[in-house]
Each structure stands twice: as C-alpha cells, then as structure tokens.
CSV table of C-alpha atoms and ligand atoms in Angstrom, one decimal:
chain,number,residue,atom,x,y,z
A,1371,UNK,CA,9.3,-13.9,-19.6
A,1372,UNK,CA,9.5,-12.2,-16.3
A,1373,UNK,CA,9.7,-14.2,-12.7
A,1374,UNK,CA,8.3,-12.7,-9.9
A,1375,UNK,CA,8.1,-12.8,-6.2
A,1376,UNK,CA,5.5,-11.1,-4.1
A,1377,UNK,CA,6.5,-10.9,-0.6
A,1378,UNK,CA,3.1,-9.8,1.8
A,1379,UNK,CA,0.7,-11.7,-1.3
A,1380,UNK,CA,-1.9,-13.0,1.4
A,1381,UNK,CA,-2.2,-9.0,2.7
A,1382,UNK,CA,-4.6,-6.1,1.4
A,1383,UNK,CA,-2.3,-4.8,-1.7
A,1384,UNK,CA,-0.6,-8.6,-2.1
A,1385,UNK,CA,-3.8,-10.3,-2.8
A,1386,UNK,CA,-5.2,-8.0,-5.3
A,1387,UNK,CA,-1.8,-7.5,-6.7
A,1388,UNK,CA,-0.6,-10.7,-7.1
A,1389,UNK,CA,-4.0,-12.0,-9.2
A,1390,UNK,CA,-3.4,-9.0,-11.6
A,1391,UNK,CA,0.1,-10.2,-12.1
A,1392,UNK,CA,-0.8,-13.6,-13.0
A,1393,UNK,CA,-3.4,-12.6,-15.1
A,1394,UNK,CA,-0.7,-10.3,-16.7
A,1395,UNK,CA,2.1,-12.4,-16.7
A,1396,UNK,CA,0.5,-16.5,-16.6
A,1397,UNK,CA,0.0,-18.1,-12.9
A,1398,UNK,CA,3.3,-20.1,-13.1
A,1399,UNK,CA,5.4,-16.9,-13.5
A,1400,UNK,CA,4.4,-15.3,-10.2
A,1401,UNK,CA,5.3,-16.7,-6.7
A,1402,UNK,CA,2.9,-15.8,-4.1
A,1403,UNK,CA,4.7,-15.8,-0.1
A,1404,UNK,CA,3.4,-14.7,2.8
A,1405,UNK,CA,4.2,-15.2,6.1
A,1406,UNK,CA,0.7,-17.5,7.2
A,1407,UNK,CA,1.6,-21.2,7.5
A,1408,UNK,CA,-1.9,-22.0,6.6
A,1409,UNK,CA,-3.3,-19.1,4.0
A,1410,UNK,CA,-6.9,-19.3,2.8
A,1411,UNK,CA,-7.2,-21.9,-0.5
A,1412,UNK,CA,-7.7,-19.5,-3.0
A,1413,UNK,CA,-4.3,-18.5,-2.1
A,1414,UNK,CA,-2.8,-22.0,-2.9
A,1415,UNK,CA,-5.5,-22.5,-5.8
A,1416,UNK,CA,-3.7,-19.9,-7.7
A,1417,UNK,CA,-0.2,-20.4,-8.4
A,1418,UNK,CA,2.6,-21.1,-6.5
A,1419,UNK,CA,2.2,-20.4,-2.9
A,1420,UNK,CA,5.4,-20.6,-0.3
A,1421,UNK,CA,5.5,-19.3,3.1
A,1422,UNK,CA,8.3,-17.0,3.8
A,1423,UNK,CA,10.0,-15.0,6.8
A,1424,UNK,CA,11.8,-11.8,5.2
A,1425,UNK,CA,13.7,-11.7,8.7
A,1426,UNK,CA,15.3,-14.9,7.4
A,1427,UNK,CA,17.5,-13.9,4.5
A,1428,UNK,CA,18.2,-17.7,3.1
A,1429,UNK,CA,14.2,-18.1,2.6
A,1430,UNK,CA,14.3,-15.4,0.5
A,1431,UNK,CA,17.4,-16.3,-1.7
A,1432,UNK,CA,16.2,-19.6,-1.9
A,1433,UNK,CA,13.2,-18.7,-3.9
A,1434,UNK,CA,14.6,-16.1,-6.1
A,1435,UNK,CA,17.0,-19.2,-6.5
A,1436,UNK,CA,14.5,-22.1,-7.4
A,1437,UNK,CA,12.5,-19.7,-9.3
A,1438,UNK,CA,15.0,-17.5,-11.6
A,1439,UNK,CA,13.0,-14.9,-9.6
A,1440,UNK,CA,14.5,-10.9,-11.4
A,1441,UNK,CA,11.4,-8.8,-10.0
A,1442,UNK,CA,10.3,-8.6,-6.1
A,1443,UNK,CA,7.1,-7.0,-5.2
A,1444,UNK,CA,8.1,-6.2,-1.3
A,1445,UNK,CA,4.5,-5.6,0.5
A,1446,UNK,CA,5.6,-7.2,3.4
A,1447,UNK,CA,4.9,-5.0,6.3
A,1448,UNK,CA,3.4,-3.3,9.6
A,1449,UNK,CA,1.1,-0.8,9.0
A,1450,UNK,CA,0.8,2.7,11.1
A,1451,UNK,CA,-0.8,1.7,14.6
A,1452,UNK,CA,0.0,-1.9,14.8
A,1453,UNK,CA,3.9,-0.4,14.3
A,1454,UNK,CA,3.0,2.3,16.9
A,1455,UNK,CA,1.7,-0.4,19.4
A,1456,UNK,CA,5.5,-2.4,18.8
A,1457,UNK,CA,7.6,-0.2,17.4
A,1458,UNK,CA,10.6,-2.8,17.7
A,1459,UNK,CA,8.3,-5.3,15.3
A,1460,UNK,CA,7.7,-2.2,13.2
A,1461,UNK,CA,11.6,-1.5,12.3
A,1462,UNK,CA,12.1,-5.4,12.5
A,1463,UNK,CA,9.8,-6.4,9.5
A,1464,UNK,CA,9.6,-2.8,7.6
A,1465,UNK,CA,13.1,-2.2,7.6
A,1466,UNK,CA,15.2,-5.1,8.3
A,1467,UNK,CA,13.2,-6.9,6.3
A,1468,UNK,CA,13.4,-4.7,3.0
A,1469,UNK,CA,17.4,-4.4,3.6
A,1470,UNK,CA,17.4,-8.5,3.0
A,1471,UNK,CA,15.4,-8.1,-0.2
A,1472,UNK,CA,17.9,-5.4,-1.2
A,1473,UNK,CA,20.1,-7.3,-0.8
A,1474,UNK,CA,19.0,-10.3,-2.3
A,1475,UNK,CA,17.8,-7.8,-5.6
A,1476,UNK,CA,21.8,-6.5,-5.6
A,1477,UNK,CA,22.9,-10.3,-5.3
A,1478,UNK,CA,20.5,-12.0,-8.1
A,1479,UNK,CA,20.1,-8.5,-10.4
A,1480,UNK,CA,16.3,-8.4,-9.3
A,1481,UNK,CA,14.2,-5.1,-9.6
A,1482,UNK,CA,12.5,-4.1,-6.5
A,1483,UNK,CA,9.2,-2.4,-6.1
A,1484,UNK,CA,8.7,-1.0,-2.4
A,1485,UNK,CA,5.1,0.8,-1.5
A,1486,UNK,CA,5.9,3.8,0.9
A,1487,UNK,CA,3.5,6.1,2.3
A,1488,UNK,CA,1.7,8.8,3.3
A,1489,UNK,CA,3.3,8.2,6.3
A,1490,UNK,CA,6.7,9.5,5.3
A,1491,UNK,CA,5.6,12.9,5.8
A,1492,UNK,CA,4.7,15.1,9.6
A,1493,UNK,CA,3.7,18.0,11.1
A,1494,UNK,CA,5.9,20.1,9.4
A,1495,UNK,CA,5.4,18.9,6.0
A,1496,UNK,CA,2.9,21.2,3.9
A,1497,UNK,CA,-0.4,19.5,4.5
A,1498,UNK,CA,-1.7,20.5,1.0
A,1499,UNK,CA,-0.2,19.7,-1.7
A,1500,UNK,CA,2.4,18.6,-0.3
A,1501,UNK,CA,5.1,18.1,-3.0
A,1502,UNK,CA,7.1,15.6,-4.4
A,1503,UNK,CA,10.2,16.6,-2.3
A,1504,UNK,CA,10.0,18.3,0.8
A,1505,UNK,CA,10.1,17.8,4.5
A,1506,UNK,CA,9.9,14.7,5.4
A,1507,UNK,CA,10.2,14.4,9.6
A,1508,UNK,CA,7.6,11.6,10.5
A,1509,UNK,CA,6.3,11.5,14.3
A,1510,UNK,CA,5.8,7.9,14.1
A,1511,UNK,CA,7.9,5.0,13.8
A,1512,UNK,CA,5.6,3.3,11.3
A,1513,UNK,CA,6.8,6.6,8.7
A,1514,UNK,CA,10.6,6.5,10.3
A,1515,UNK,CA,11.0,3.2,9.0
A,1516,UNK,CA,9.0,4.3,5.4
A,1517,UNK,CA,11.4,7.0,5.0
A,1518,UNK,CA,14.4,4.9,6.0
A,1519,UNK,CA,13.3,2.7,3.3
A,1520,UNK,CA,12.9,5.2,1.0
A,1521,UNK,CA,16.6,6.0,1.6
A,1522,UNK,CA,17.9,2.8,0.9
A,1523,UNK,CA,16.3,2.0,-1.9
A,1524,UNK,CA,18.2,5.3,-3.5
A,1525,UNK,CA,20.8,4.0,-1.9
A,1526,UNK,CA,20.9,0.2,-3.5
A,1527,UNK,CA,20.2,2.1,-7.0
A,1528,UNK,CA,23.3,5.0,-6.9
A,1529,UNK,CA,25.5,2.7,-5.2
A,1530,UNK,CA,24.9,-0.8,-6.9
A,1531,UNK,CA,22.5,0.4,-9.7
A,1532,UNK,CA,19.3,-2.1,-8.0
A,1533,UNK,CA,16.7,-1.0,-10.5
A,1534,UNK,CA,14.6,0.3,-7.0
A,1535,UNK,CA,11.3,1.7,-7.3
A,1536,UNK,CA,8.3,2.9,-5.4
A,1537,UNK,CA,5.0,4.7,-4.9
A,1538,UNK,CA,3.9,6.6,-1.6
A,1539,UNK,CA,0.3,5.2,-1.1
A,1540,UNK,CA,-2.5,6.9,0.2
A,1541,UNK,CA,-5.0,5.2,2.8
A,1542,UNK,CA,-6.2,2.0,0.5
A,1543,UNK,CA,-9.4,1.1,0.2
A,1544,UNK,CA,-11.1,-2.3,-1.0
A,1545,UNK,CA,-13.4,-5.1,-0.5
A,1546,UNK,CA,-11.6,-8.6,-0.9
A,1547,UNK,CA,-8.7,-8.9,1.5
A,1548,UNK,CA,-9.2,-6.3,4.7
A,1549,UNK,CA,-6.3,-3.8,5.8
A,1550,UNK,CA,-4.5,-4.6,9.0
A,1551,UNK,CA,-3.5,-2.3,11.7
A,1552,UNK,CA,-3.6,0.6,9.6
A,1553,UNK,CA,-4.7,4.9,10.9
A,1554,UNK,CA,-7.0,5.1,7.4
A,1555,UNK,CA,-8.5,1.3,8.0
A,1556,UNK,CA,-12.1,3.5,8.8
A,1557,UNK,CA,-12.4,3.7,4.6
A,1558,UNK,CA,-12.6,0.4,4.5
A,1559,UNK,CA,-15.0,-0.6,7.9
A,1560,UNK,CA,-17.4,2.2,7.0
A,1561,UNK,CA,-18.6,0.7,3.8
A,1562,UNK,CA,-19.0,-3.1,5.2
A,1563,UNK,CA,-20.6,-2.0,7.8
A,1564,UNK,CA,-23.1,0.3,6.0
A,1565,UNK,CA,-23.9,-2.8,3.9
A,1566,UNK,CA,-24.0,-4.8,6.8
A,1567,UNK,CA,-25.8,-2.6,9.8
A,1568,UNK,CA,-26.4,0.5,8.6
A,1569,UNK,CA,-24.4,2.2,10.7
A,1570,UNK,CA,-20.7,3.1,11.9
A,1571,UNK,CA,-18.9,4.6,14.5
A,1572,UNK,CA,-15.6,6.3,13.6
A,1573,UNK,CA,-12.4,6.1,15.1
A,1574,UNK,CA,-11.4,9.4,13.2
A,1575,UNK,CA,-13.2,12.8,13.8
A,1576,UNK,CA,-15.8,13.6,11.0
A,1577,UNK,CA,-13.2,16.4,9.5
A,1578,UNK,CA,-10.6,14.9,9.1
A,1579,UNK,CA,-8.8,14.5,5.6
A,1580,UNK,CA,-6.3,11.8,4.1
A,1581,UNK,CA,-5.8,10.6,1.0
A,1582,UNK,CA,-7.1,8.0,0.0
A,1583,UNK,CA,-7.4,5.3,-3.2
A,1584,UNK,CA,-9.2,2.6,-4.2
A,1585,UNK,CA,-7.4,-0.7,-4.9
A,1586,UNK,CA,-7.8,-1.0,-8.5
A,1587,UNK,CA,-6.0,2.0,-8.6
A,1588,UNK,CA,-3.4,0.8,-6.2
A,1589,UNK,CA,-2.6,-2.1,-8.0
A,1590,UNK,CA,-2.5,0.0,-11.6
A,1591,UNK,CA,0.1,2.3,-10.1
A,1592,UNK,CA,2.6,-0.8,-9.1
A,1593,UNK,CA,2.6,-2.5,-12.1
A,1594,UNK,CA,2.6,0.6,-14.0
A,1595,UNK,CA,5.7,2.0,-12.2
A,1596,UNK,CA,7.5,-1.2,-12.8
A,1597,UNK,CA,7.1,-1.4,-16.6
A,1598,UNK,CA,8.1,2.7,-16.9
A,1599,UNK,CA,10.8,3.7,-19.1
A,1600,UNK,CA,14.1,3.6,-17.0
A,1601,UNK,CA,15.0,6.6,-18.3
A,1602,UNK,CA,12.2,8.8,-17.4
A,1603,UNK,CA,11.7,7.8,-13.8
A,1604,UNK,CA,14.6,10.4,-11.8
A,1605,UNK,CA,12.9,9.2,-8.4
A,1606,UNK,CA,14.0,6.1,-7.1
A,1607,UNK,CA,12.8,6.1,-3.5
A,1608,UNK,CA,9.0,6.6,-4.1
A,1609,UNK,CA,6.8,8.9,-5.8
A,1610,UNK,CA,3.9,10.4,-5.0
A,1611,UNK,CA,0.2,9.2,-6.3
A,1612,UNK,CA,-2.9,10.9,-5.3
A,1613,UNK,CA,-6.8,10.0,-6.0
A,1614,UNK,CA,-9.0,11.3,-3.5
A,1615,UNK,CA,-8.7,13.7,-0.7
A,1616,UNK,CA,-11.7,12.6,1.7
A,1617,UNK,CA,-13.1,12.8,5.3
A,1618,UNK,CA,-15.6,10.4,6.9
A,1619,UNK,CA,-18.4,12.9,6.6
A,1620,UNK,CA,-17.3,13.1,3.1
A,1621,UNK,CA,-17.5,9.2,2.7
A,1622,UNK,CA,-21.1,9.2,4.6
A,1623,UNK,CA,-22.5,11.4,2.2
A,1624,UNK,CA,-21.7,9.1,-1.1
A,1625,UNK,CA,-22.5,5.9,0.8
A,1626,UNK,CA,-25.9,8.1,2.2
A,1627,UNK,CA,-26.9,8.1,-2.0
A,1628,UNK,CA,-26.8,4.8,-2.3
A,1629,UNK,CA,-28.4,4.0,1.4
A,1630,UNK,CA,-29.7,6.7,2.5
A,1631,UNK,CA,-30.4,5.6,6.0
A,1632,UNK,CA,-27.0,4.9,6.5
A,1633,UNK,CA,-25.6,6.9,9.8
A,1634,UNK,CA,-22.5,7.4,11.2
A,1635,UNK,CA,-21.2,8.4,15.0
A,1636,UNK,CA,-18.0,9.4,16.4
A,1637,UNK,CA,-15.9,7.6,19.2
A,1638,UNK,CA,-12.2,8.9,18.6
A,1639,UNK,CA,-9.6,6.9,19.4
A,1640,UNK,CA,-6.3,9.3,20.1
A,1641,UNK,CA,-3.9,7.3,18.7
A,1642,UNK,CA,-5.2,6.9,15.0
A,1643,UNK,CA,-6.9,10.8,15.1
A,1644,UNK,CA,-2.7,12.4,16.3
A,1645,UNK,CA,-1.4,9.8,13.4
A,1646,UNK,CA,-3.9,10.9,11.1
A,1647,UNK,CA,-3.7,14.8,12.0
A,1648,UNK,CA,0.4,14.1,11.1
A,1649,UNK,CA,0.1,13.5,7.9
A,1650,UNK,CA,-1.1,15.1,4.3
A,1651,UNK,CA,-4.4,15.7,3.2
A,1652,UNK,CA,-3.8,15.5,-0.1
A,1653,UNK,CA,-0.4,14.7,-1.9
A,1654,UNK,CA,0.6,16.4,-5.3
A,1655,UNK,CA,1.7,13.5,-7.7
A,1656,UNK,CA,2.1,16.1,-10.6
A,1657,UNK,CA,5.7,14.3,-11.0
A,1658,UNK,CA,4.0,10.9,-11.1
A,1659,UNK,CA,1.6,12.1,-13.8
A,1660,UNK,CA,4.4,13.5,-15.9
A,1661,UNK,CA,7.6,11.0,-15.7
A,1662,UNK,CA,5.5,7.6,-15.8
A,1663,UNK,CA,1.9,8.6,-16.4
A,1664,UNK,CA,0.4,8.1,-13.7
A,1665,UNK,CA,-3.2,8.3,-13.6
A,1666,UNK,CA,-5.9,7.5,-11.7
A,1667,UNK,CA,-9.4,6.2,-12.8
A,1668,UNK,CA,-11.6,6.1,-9.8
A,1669,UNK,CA,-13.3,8.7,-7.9
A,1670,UNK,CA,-15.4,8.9,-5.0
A,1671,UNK,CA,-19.1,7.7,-6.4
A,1672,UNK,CA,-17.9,5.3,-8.6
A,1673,UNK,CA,-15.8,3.6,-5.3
A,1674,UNK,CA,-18.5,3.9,-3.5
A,1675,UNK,CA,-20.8,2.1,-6.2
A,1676,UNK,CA,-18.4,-0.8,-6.6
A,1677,UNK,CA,-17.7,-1.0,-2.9
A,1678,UNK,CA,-21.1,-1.4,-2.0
A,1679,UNK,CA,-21.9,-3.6,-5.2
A,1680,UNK,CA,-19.4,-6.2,-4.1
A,1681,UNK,CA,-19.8,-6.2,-0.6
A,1682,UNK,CA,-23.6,-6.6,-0.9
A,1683,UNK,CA,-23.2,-9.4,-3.6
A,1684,UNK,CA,-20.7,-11.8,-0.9
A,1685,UNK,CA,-22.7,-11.5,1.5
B,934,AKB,C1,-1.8,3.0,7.4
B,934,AKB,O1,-2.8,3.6,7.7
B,934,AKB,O2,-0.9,2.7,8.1
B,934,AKB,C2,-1.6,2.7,5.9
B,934,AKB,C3,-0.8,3.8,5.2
B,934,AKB,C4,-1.5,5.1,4.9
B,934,AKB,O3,0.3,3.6,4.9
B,934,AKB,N1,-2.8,2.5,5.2
C-alpha cells in the first residue's frame, strides 16, 4: 500500500489533491502538512494532519520516517507575484525547499512529484504552442526558481535514479480552497464575484491569454503522472498539460450565459499584466497526451457551470 506525504496540502492544489488521494488510497495512507499552525478543521478531520517547514530538513525526514512515507507530493510554494514582491522568500521556499525533499526522496527511496509551470517559459519562448522543449529564459524569479527545479529533479533521477516527476500547470482555477499570490488568480475572483456582486474589475487587460485549467483536471494530471509506466515517461523534469487557452473577455462571455448581467471593468495592475504578457498562451502537451495519456475533461462551459453551481450553493 502506498504512503504518502503532501507537502502545501492546506493550499489551492494540496487541498483538492490530498482528498482525492485519500479517497484513492484510504485516509490513513496519506499525511497531510502544511506550513499553518492552526489549519481549518476539515483539514485535521481528515487524516493525519502535521505542520511542517520544508526549510527544516529534519521535519521532513522525520515524517517520511514515522510514516514509511515512499511518495511526496511537493506543492509547497510561492506563487508568481507574491515571489516577485520577495524574491529572496521565492528561491527560499521554491527551491531550497524542493532540494530538501530531493534529498530526503534520494535518502528514503521516495518518488517525487513536483508541479512546474507556465512560468518556466519568457519572452522569447514561442507564445503558441509552445513545445515541450524549447526556450526556456523566465523574466521572473517565480519561473527562475521553476526551471531550476525542473533541473534538479533531472538531476536527482540521472544521477541517483529519484523516480522525479512533474507537470507544468497552467493558471488553476477552482472553488474550494482560493489561489494565493498568483498572475492568473483573476480566473478564480471573476467567478466569485459574479456570483457574489455581479461584477468584476480585472487586474489583466481584457485580451490577454493564459492557459488555464480547472482543478479537477489538475488534480487528474498528478495522480495520473505518478501511476504512469516508468518506462514510457522520457521527461523527468515536467511535462506540459494544456486545457484551455482563455482571456477575461473570453471568461465574461461564458459566465454572461449563465448571468447575463454580469459585467466586468478593467484596472490593470503592471506587475501581473508584464508577468502575464511573459508567458504562453497556450502550451502544446502533445507529448503528455502520447507518453502518459494525458487528457483533459473540462472545457470552458462546463467550468463555468460547476464553478458557478458551487459557488452559489456555499453561499
Ligand atoms: C501563478 O499565477 O503564479 C500560478 C502559475 C501559473 O504557476 N498560478
């Protein structure tokens, strides 16, 4: 039976992911850590719950330790502008932090999974598209310390066979635990606050694209990566997975069917709009699709109609 540790399991991909895993794998089987002395209950309601520093090396050996732990989930991190705003914090946590887990994985024979990101990639990356492998010169530190992570993880496979493995996510989008700090949070404002006021105003200029993915999707990819074939999967520092290439006037318009006296304004904020204009607007995941099987199931309407569903039902 599989042990496993989610580092990050009280943030946006870590709470949706770790429920998935304990309905997968049984409640007992997956240790939830996060670095919140004091998470919300549900958190502690639902298996094992320990709070954990991934700056602090021992905290992390001692619960692969007490727990036979052989497969981390590594979402601990800073997102785009938060890392921007402190780019010492950003390096700190997103790369000194997933060297400890490395190196805890080469010490206890644990598989890794890493999320990178869109973020990886820069101005002169091709913007459409853009490949599997190709240029990847990021203008922020946020996607520096992605791709640095990117390199070690090949690095911990080739040189001490770490069974390392990772998606690049686009922007994520979902309704039960909200993104922090991140350039493509707007996907996930825009729809509480249709539900909630009826209107938005948009950090992000109405044409601009990303990619983006709904969490369902998100959390299909991770666990779907991790139980792949060894021997079909030739990329060990992150492949790409692509849903939906969208803008915010694109978003208004599926919301707008569903309430259609939603509006939307623009304030841009420079920051998140250069980040943004850096990377893709669409990846190619062709490589996803044909070495794992990678797939995704939502698109844009049906997003929207379960977005707006659940949001309008907690409320
Ligand atoms: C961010 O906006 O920083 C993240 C990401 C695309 O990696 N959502």
């Amino acid at each position: 039976m599989k042990k496993v540790l989610v580092t990050g399991a009280t943030g946006q991909i870590g709470s949706e992911l770790t429920t998935a895993l304990r309905e997968k794998l049984g409640m007992e089987n997956v240790i939830a850590a996060g670095h919140k002395k004091t998470p919300e209950q549900r958190f502690i309601d639902s298996g094992p719950f320990h709070c954990l520093d991934v700056n602090r090396i021992e905290t992390i050996a001692a619960l692969v330790e007490r727990y036979k732990v052989d497969t981390i989930y590594h979402l601990a991190a800073i997102l785009s502008a938060t890392a921007e705003k402190n780019p010492q914090l950003g390096w700190h946590i997103n790369v000194d932090g997933l060297c400890n887990v490395l190196e805890i994985a080469r010490e206890y024979k644990c598989a890794v999974f890493t999320p990178s990101s869109i973020g990886v990639f820069g101005a002169e990356t091709p913007k459409d598209n853009t490949p599997q492998d190709t240029i990847q010169r990021p203008s922020t530190i946020y996607g520096i310390s992605k791709v640095t992570g990117e390199l070690l993880c090949d690095y911990y496979f080739t040189k001490y066979g770490v069974d390392t493995r990772g998606v690049r996510y686009p922007g994520l989008i979902s309704y039960k635990t909200p993104p922090g700090g991140g350039t493509t949070d707007y996907a996930v404002e825009i729809y509480f606050e249709a539900v909630k006021n009826r209107k938005y105003t948009c950090y992000l200029k109405p044409e601009t694209y990303l990619d983006l993915m709904y969490m369902p999707d998100a959390v299909k990819a991770a666990i779907d990566i991790m139980t792949a074939d060894p021997e079909t999967i030739r990329h060990r520092n992150a492949y790409n997975v692509s849903s939906m290439s969208l803008t915010p006037e694109i978003i208004t318009a599926s919301i707008k069917k569903i309430i259609p006296d939603f509006s939307i304004d623009y304030k841009i904020d420079p920051l998140r709009q250069a980040i943004a204009d850096s990377w893709p607007n669409k990846m190619e995941d062709r490589v996803a699709r044909e070495e794992w099987g990678w797939m995704p199931d939502y698109d844009l309407d049906a997003m929207t109609e379960d977005m707006i569903r659940n949001i309008s039902q907690s409320r």
